[in-house]
Amino acid sequence: MPYIEELLEVLQGLGLSDDWQPAETIESGGGTIPKTSSKGIVRSQSNDIIELGPFARIMAQYGMRDRAALRAASVLGSYALSLAKGAQDGVSALRERAIQTGRVYIPRKYVVSGLQVTTGTWRSLSIAEGEAVHGGFRRYYAARPNGIGVPPNYGTTTINYILYLDNSGEPFLSEGTTAPEGGLPLARITVPAGDTGATFAGTITDLRTVIQPSIWTLLPATATVALPTPMPSTAYAVFLHVEGASDPGRVELVVANKTRNAFVIEHRGEADDVVIRWMAVDMSVV
């Protein structure tokens, strides 16, 4: 436990000194009580300090010293709390950075030929015959004239849909800019505001990824994982767990191109709809 005099020295060192004088100075006949709005034990109506004798002056100086000591203690307590918060924030940041986890979805879906989307009769869309690889299989689909209808847009803003095939080959429209997990995107359907007529008046944007399969090479499907908190270096470890896939036995994952902010997962196998749980660990703190 520090002495009062030590606290006062710390306060003075911080440039927050108070006016106080040791009792020995008062006993020897020296020292004064400054005339300020916050000092002085007894005052007259004209705000003059009334002398009450050496003993009262000594008590006044002790009171001033104790007040200064309390002020020093409060300043030191505030600094201590600030340092404690900084340490806590640092530990929290270290914990968040040291072990980071997440989920990523990697599809292996593409069109081999055909499956173009065109306008059909009235407010419908037609899908040409073709072949596609998705759901872990290569499939052939007959033409679907007027295969799916486009909803009217009664609003004042444009609506975008994604036309996709699910793993059973059924066509669906999903509002938004990306197909849901498990969907093979074919086209973006843009429906302008006020398009409520009997004939579809929007636009069709081709979203097919057309690849000719090869028995010799298989291009890897990739996903870039952005780290929530940057690592101090690239010397961190990444652990992968396959949570789901069309065929777990045909999943082959490789971590590539690590940076402090992100890393890339390459899927070199043939399985589709691969769901991965990942964990990045800063090995310098574990």
CSV table of C-alpha atoms in Angstrom, one decimal:
chain,number,residue,atom,x,y,z
A,1,MET,CA,0.0,0.0,0.0
A,2,PRO,CA,1.7,3.3,-1.0
A,3,TYR,CA,2.1,6.2,1.4
A,4,ILE,CA,0.1,9.4,0.8
A,5,GLU,CA,3.3,11.3,0.1
A,6,GLU,CA,4.1,8.7,-2.7
A,7,LEU,CA,0.7,9.2,-4.3
A,8,LEU,CA,1.2,12.9,-4.2
A,9,GLU,CA,4.6,12.6,-5.9
A,10,VAL,CA,3.0,10.6,-8.7
A,11,LEU,CA,0.3,13.2,-9.1
A,12,GLN,CA,2.9,16.0,-9.3
A,13,GLY,CA,4.8,13.9,-11.8
A,14,LEU,CA,1.7,13.8,-14.0
A,15,GLY,CA,1.4,17.6,-13.9
A,16,LEU,CA,-1.6,17.5,-11.6
A,17,SER,CA,-0.1,18.8,-8.3
A,18,ASP,CA,-2.2,20.2,-5.5
A,19,ASP,CA,-1.4,23.0,-3.0
A,20,TRP,CA,-0.6,21.4,0.4
A,21,GLN,CA,2.1,21.8,3.0
A,22,PRO,CA,3.5,19.5,5.6
A,23,ALA,CA,2.3,20.0,9.2
A,24,GLU,CA,5.9,20.6,10.3
A,25,THR,CA,5.9,23.8,8.2
A,26,ILE,CA,2.8,25.1,9.9
A,27,GLU,CA,4.0,24.1,13.4
A,28,SER,CA,7.2,26.2,12.8
A,29,GLY,CA,5.1,29.2,11.9
A,30,GLY,CA,5.3,29.0,8.2
A,31,GLY,CA,2.9,28.1,5.4
A,32,THR,CA,-0.3,29.6,4.3
A,33,ILE,CA,-3.8,28.4,3.2
A,34,PRO,CA,-4.3,29.9,-0.4
A,35,LYS,CA,-7.4,32.0,-0.9
A,36,THR,CA,-9.1,30.0,-3.6
A,37,SER,CA,-12.7,28.9,-4.1
A,38,SER,CA,-11.9,25.4,-3.1
A,39,LYS,CA,-9.5,25.9,-0.1
A,40,GLY,CA,-9.9,27.4,3.3
A,41,ILE,CA,-11.7,25.9,6.3
A,42,VAL,CA,-13.6,28.9,7.7
A,43,ARG,CA,-14.3,32.1,5.8
A,44,SER,CA,-15.9,35.5,6.6
A,45,GLN,CA,-18.8,37.0,4.6
A,46,SER,CA,-16.2,38.8,2.5
A,47,ASN,CA,-14.6,35.4,1.7
A,48,ASP,CA,-11.5,36.2,3.8
A,49,ILE,CA,-9.9,33.2,5.6
A,50,ILE,CA,-10.4,33.5,9.3
A,51,GLU,CA,-7.3,32.4,11.3
A,52,LEU,CA,-8.2,29.8,13.9
A,53,GLY,CA,-4.8,29.1,15.3
A,54,PRO,CA,-2.0,26.8,14.4
A,55,PHE,CA,-3.9,23.6,15.2
A,56,ALA,CA,-6.8,24.5,12.9
A,57,ARG,CA,-4.3,25.5,10.2
A,58,ILE,CA,-2.5,22.1,10.6
A,59,MET,CA,-5.9,20.3,10.3
A,60,ALA,CA,-6.7,22.4,7.2
A,61,GLN,CA,-3.4,21.4,5.6
A,62,TYR,CA,-4.0,17.8,6.4
A,63,GLY,CA,-7.4,18.0,4.8
A,64,MET,CA,-5.9,19.6,1.7
A,65,ARG,CA,-3.2,16.9,1.6
A,66,ASP,CA,-5.8,14.1,1.9
A,67,ARG,CA,-7.9,15.6,-0.8
A,68,ALA,CA,-4.8,15.7,-3.1
A,69,ALA,CA,-4.0,12.1,-2.2
A,70,LEU,CA,-7.5,11.0,-3.1
A,71,ARG,CA,-7.2,12.9,-6.4
A,72,ALA,CA,-4.0,11.1,-7.1
A,73,ALA,CA,-5.5,7.7,-6.2
A,74,SER,CA,-8.4,8.4,-8.5
A,75,VAL,CA,-6.1,9.3,-11.4
A,76,LEU,CA,-4.0,6.1,-10.8
A,77,GLY,CA,-7.2,4.1,-10.6
A,78,SER,CA,-8.4,5.5,-13.9
A,79,TYR,CA,-5.1,4.6,-15.5
A,80,ALA,CA,-5.2,1.1,-14.1
A,81,LEU,CA,-8.7,0.5,-15.5
A,82,SER,CA,-7.5,1.9,-18.9
A,83,LEU,CA,-4.5,-0.5,-18.9
A,84,ALA,CA,-6.7,-3.4,-17.8
A,85,LYS,CA,-9.2,-2.7,-20.7
A,86,GLY,CA,-6.3,-2.5,-23.2
A,87,ALA,CA,-5.0,-5.9,-22.0
A,88,GLN,CA,-8.4,-7.4,-22.2
A,89,ASP,CA,-8.9,-6.1,-25.7
A,90,GLY,CA,-5.5,-7.4,-26.7
A,91,VAL,CA,-6.3,-10.9,-25.4
A,92,SER,CA,-9.7,-10.8,-27.1
A,93,ALA,CA,-8.1,-9.8,-30.4
A,94,LEU,CA,-5.4,-12.5,-30.0
A,95,ARG,CA,-8.1,-15.1,-29.3
A,96,GLU,CA,-10.1,-14.1,-32.4
A,97,ARG,CA,-7.1,-14.2,-34.6
A,98,ALA,CA,-5.4,-17.3,-33.2
A,99,ILE,CA,-8.3,-19.7,-34.1
A,100,GLN,CA,-10.7,-18.8,-36.9
A,101,THR,CA,-13.4,-21.0,-38.3
A,102,GLY,CA,-16.0,-20.9,-41.0
A,103,ARG,CA,-18.0,-22.8,-43.7
A,104,VAL,CA,-17.6,-22.9,-47.5
A,105,TYR,CA,-19.5,-24.5,-50.3
A,106,ILE,CA,-17.7,-25.7,-53.5
A,107,PRO,CA,-19.9,-26.9,-56.4
A,108,ARG,CA,-18.7,-28.9,-59.4
A,109,LYS,CA,-21.4,-28.0,-61.9
A,110,TYR,CA,-21.1,-27.1,-65.6
A,111,VAL,CA,-22.9,-27.4,-68.9
A,112,VAL,CA,-21.4,-29.8,-71.5
A,113,SER,CA,-23.6,-28.6,-74.4
A,114,GLY,CA,-27.0,-26.9,-75.0
A,115,LEU,CA,-29.4,-25.8,-72.3
A,116,GLN,CA,-29.7,-22.2,-73.7
A,117,VAL,CA,-32.6,-20.2,-72.3
A,118,THR,CA,-34.8,-18.2,-74.7
A,119,THR,CA,-38.2,-16.5,-74.5
A,120,GLY,CA,-41.2,-18.8,-75.0
A,121,THR,CA,-44.9,-18.1,-75.5
A,122,TRP,CA,-46.5,-15.3,-73.4
A,123,ARG,CA,-44.6,-15.0,-70.1
A,124,SER,CA,-42.7,-18.3,-70.3
A,125,LEU,CA,-39.1,-19.3,-70.9
A,126,SER,CA,-37.8,-22.2,-73.0
A,127,ILE,CA,-34.7,-24.3,-72.3
A,128,ALA,CA,-32.9,-26.1,-75.1
A,129,GLU,CA,-31.9,-29.7,-75.0
A,130,GLY,CA,-28.4,-30.4,-73.7
A,131,GLU,CA,-26.1,-32.1,-71.3
A,132,ALA,CA,-24.7,-31.0,-67.9
A,133,VAL,CA,-22.6,-32.4,-65.1
A,134,HIS,CA,-24.0,-31.7,-61.7
A,135,GLY,CA,-25.1,-33.7,-58.6
A,136,GLY,CA,-22.1,-36.0,-59.3
A,137,PHE,CA,-23.5,-37.2,-62.6
A,138,ARG,CA,-23.4,-36.3,-66.3
A,139,ARG,CA,-27.0,-35.9,-67.5
A,140,TYR,CA,-28.9,-35.4,-70.7
A,141,TYR,CA,-32.0,-33.3,-70.9
A,142,ALA,CA,-34.6,-33.0,-73.6
A,143,ALA,CA,-35.8,-29.6,-74.7
A,144,ARG,CA,-38.3,-27.9,-72.5
A,145,PRO,CA,-40.4,-25.4,-74.6
A,146,ASN,CA,-42.3,-23.0,-72.3
A,147,GLY,CA,-40.7,-24.8,-69.4
A,148,ILE,CA,-41.2,-22.2,-66.7
A,149,GLY,CA,-43.1,-18.9,-66.4
A,150,VAL,CA,-41.8,-15.5,-65.3
A,151,PRO,CA,-43.8,-13.6,-62.6
A,152,PRO,CA,-45.1,-10.1,-63.5
A,153,ASN,CA,-43.4,-7.2,-61.8
A,154,TYR,CA,-46.0,-4.8,-60.3
A,155,GLY,CA,-43.3,-2.8,-58.4
A,156,THR,CA,-41.3,0.3,-59.2
A,157,THR,CA,-37.9,-1.3,-59.3
A,158,THR,CA,-36.3,-4.0,-61.4
A,159,ILE,CA,-36.4,-7.6,-60.1
A,160,ASN,CA,-33.6,-10.1,-61.0
A,161,TYR,CA,-34.1,-13.9,-61.0
A,162,ILE,CA,-31.7,-16.8,-61.5
A,163,LEU,CA,-33.0,-19.6,-63.6
A,164,TYR,CA,-31.3,-22.8,-62.5
A,165,LEU,CA,-31.7,-26.6,-62.5
A,166,ASP,CA,-31.7,-28.6,-59.3
A,167,ASN,CA,-29.8,-31.9,-59.0
A,168,SER,CA,-32.8,-33.7,-60.3
A,169,GLY,CA,-33.0,-31.5,-63.4
A,170,GLU,CA,-36.1,-29.5,-62.5
A,171,PRO,CA,-36.0,-25.8,-63.5
A,172,PHE,CA,-36.6,-23.1,-60.9
A,173,LEU,CA,-36.5,-19.3,-60.6
A,174,SER,CA,-34.8,-17.8,-57.5
A,175,GLU,CA,-34.9,-14.1,-56.8
A,176,GLY,CA,-31.5,-12.6,-56.4
A,177,THR,CA,-28.1,-12.7,-58.1
A,178,THR,CA,-26.8,-16.2,-57.3
A,179,ALA,CA,-28.3,-19.7,-57.5
A,180,PRO,CA,-28.9,-21.4,-54.2
A,181,GLU,CA,-26.6,-24.2,-53.1
A,182,GLY,CA,-27.2,-27.3,-55.2
A,183,GLY,CA,-28.4,-25.3,-58.2
A,184,LEU,CA,-26.8,-25.2,-61.7
A,185,PRO,CA,-27.3,-21.6,-63.0
A,186,LEU,CA,-28.4,-21.2,-66.6
A,187,ALA,CA,-29.4,-17.6,-67.0
A,188,ARG,CA,-30.2,-14.3,-65.2
A,189,ILE,CA,-33.8,-13.1,-65.9
A,190,THR,CA,-34.3,-9.3,-65.5
A,191,VAL,CA,-37.8,-8.2,-65.1
A,192,PRO,CA,-38.2,-4.4,-65.4
A,193,ALA,CA,-40.5,-2.4,-63.2
A,194,GLY,CA,-44.1,-2.4,-64.5
A,195,ASP,CA,-43.6,-5.5,-66.7
A,196,THR,CA,-47.1,-7.0,-66.1
A,197,GLY,CA,-48.1,-7.6,-69.7
A,198,ALA,CA,-49.1,-10.9,-71.3
A,199,THR,CA,-45.7,-11.2,-72.9
A,200,PHE,CA,-42.4,-11.1,-71.1
A,201,ALA,CA,-40.6,-7.8,-71.8
A,202,GLY,CA,-37.4,-8.4,-69.8
A,203,THR,CA,-33.9,-9.6,-70.7
A,204,ILE,CA,-32.1,-12.9,-70.5
A,205,THR,CA,-28.4,-13.1,-69.6
A,206,ASP,CA,-26.5,-16.3,-70.2
A,207,LEU,CA,-24.9,-17.7,-67.0
A,208,ARG,CA,-23.8,-21.1,-68.2
A,209,THR,CA,-20.3,-22.4,-67.6
A,210,VAL,CA,-19.6,-24.6,-70.7
A,211,ILE,CA,-16.8,-27.1,-70.3
A,212,GLN,CA,-15.9,-30.1,-72.4
A,213,PRO,CA,-15.0,-32.9,-70.0
A,214,SER,CA,-11.7,-34.6,-70.4
A,215,ILE,CA,-10.6,-38.1,-69.3
A,216,TRP,CA,-7.1,-36.8,-68.9
A,217,THR,CA,-7.5,-33.5,-67.0
A,218,LEU,CA,-10.0,-32.2,-64.5
A,219,LEU,CA,-9.8,-28.5,-63.7
A,220,PRO,CA,-10.0,-27.9,-60.0
A,221,ALA,CA,-13.0,-26.1,-58.6
A,222,THR,CA,-11.9,-23.3,-56.2
A,223,ALA,CA,-13.2,-21.2,-53.4
A,224,THR,CA,-11.5,-18.2,-51.8
A,225,VAL,CA,-12.0,-17.9,-48.1
A,226,ALA,CA,-11.6,-14.4,-46.6
A,227,LEU,CA,-10.3,-14.5,-43.0
A,228,PRO,CA,-12.4,-12.4,-40.5
A,229,THR,CA,-9.1,-11.2,-38.9
A,230,PRO,CA,-5.8,-10.9,-40.8
A,231,MET,CA,-3.1,-13.3,-39.6
A,232,PRO,CA,0.3,-11.9,-38.6
A,233,SER,CA,2.0,-14.0,-41.3
A,234,THR,CA,1.3,-16.7,-43.8
A,235,ALA,CA,2.7,-19.4,-41.5
A,236,TYR,CA,-0.7,-20.5,-40.2
A,237,ALA,CA,-2.3,-24.0,-40.5
A,238,VAL,CA,-5.6,-24.7,-42.2
A,239,PHE,CA,-7.7,-27.8,-41.2
A,240,LEU,CA,-10.5,-29.0,-43.4
A,241,HIS,CA,-13.5,-31.2,-42.6
A,242,VAL,CA,-15.9,-32.4,-45.3
A,243,GLU,CA,-19.4,-31.9,-43.9
A,244,GLY,CA,-21.3,-33.1,-47.0
A,245,ALA,CA,-20.8,-33.9,-50.7
A,246,SER,CA,-22.6,-35.8,-53.5
A,247,ASP,CA,-19.9,-38.5,-53.1
A,248,PRO,CA,-17.6,-38.0,-50.1
A,249,GLY,CA,-15.2,-40.7,-51.5
A,250,ARG,CA,-14.5,-38.5,-54.6
A,251,VAL,CA,-13.6,-35.3,-52.6
A,252,GLU,CA,-9.9,-34.2,-52.9
A,253,LEU,CA,-9.1,-30.9,-51.2
A,254,VAL,CA,-5.9,-28.8,-51.3
A,255,VAL,CA,-5.1,-25.5,-49.5
A,256,ALA,CA,-3.3,-23.1,-51.9
A,257,ASN,CA,-2.2,-19.5,-52.2
A,258,LYS,CA,-2.3,-18.5,-48.5
A,259,THR,CA,-2.1,-14.8,-47.7
A,260,ARG,CA,-2.5,-13.0,-44.4
A,261,ASN,CA,-6.1,-12.1,-45.3
A,262,ALA,CA,-7.3,-15.2,-47.2
A,263,PHE,CA,-6.6,-18.6,-48.6
A,264,VAL,CA,-7.8,-20.7,-51.5
A,265,ILE,CA,-9.3,-24.2,-51.3
A,266,GLU,CA,-9.0,-26.3,-54.4
A,267,HIS,CA,-11.3,-29.2,-55.0
A,268,ARG,CA,-9.6,-31.6,-57.4
A,269,GLY,CA,-12.0,-34.5,-57.1
A,270,GLU,CA,-15.2,-35.2,-59.0
A,271,ALA,CA,-17.8,-34.9,-56.2
A,272,ASP,CA,-20.4,-32.1,-56.4
A,273,ASP,CA,-21.9,-29.9,-53.7
A,274,VAL,CA,-19.0,-30.1,-51.3
A,275,VAL,CA,-19.6,-28.4,-47.9
A,276,ILE,CA,-16.5,-27.8,-45.9
A,277,ARG,CA,-15.9,-26.7,-42.3
A,278,TRP,CA,-12.5,-25.0,-42.1
A,279,MET,CA,-10.3,-23.9,-39.2
A,280,ALA,CA,-7.3,-21.6,-39.5
A,281,VAL,CA,-4.8,-21.7,-36.6
A,282,ASP,CA,-2.0,-19.2,-35.9
A,283,MET,CA,0.7,-21.7,-34.8
A,284,SER,CA,2.8,-19.1,-33.2
A,285,VAL,CA,0.4,-18.7,-30.2
A,286,VAL,CA,-0.9,-22.3,-29.7
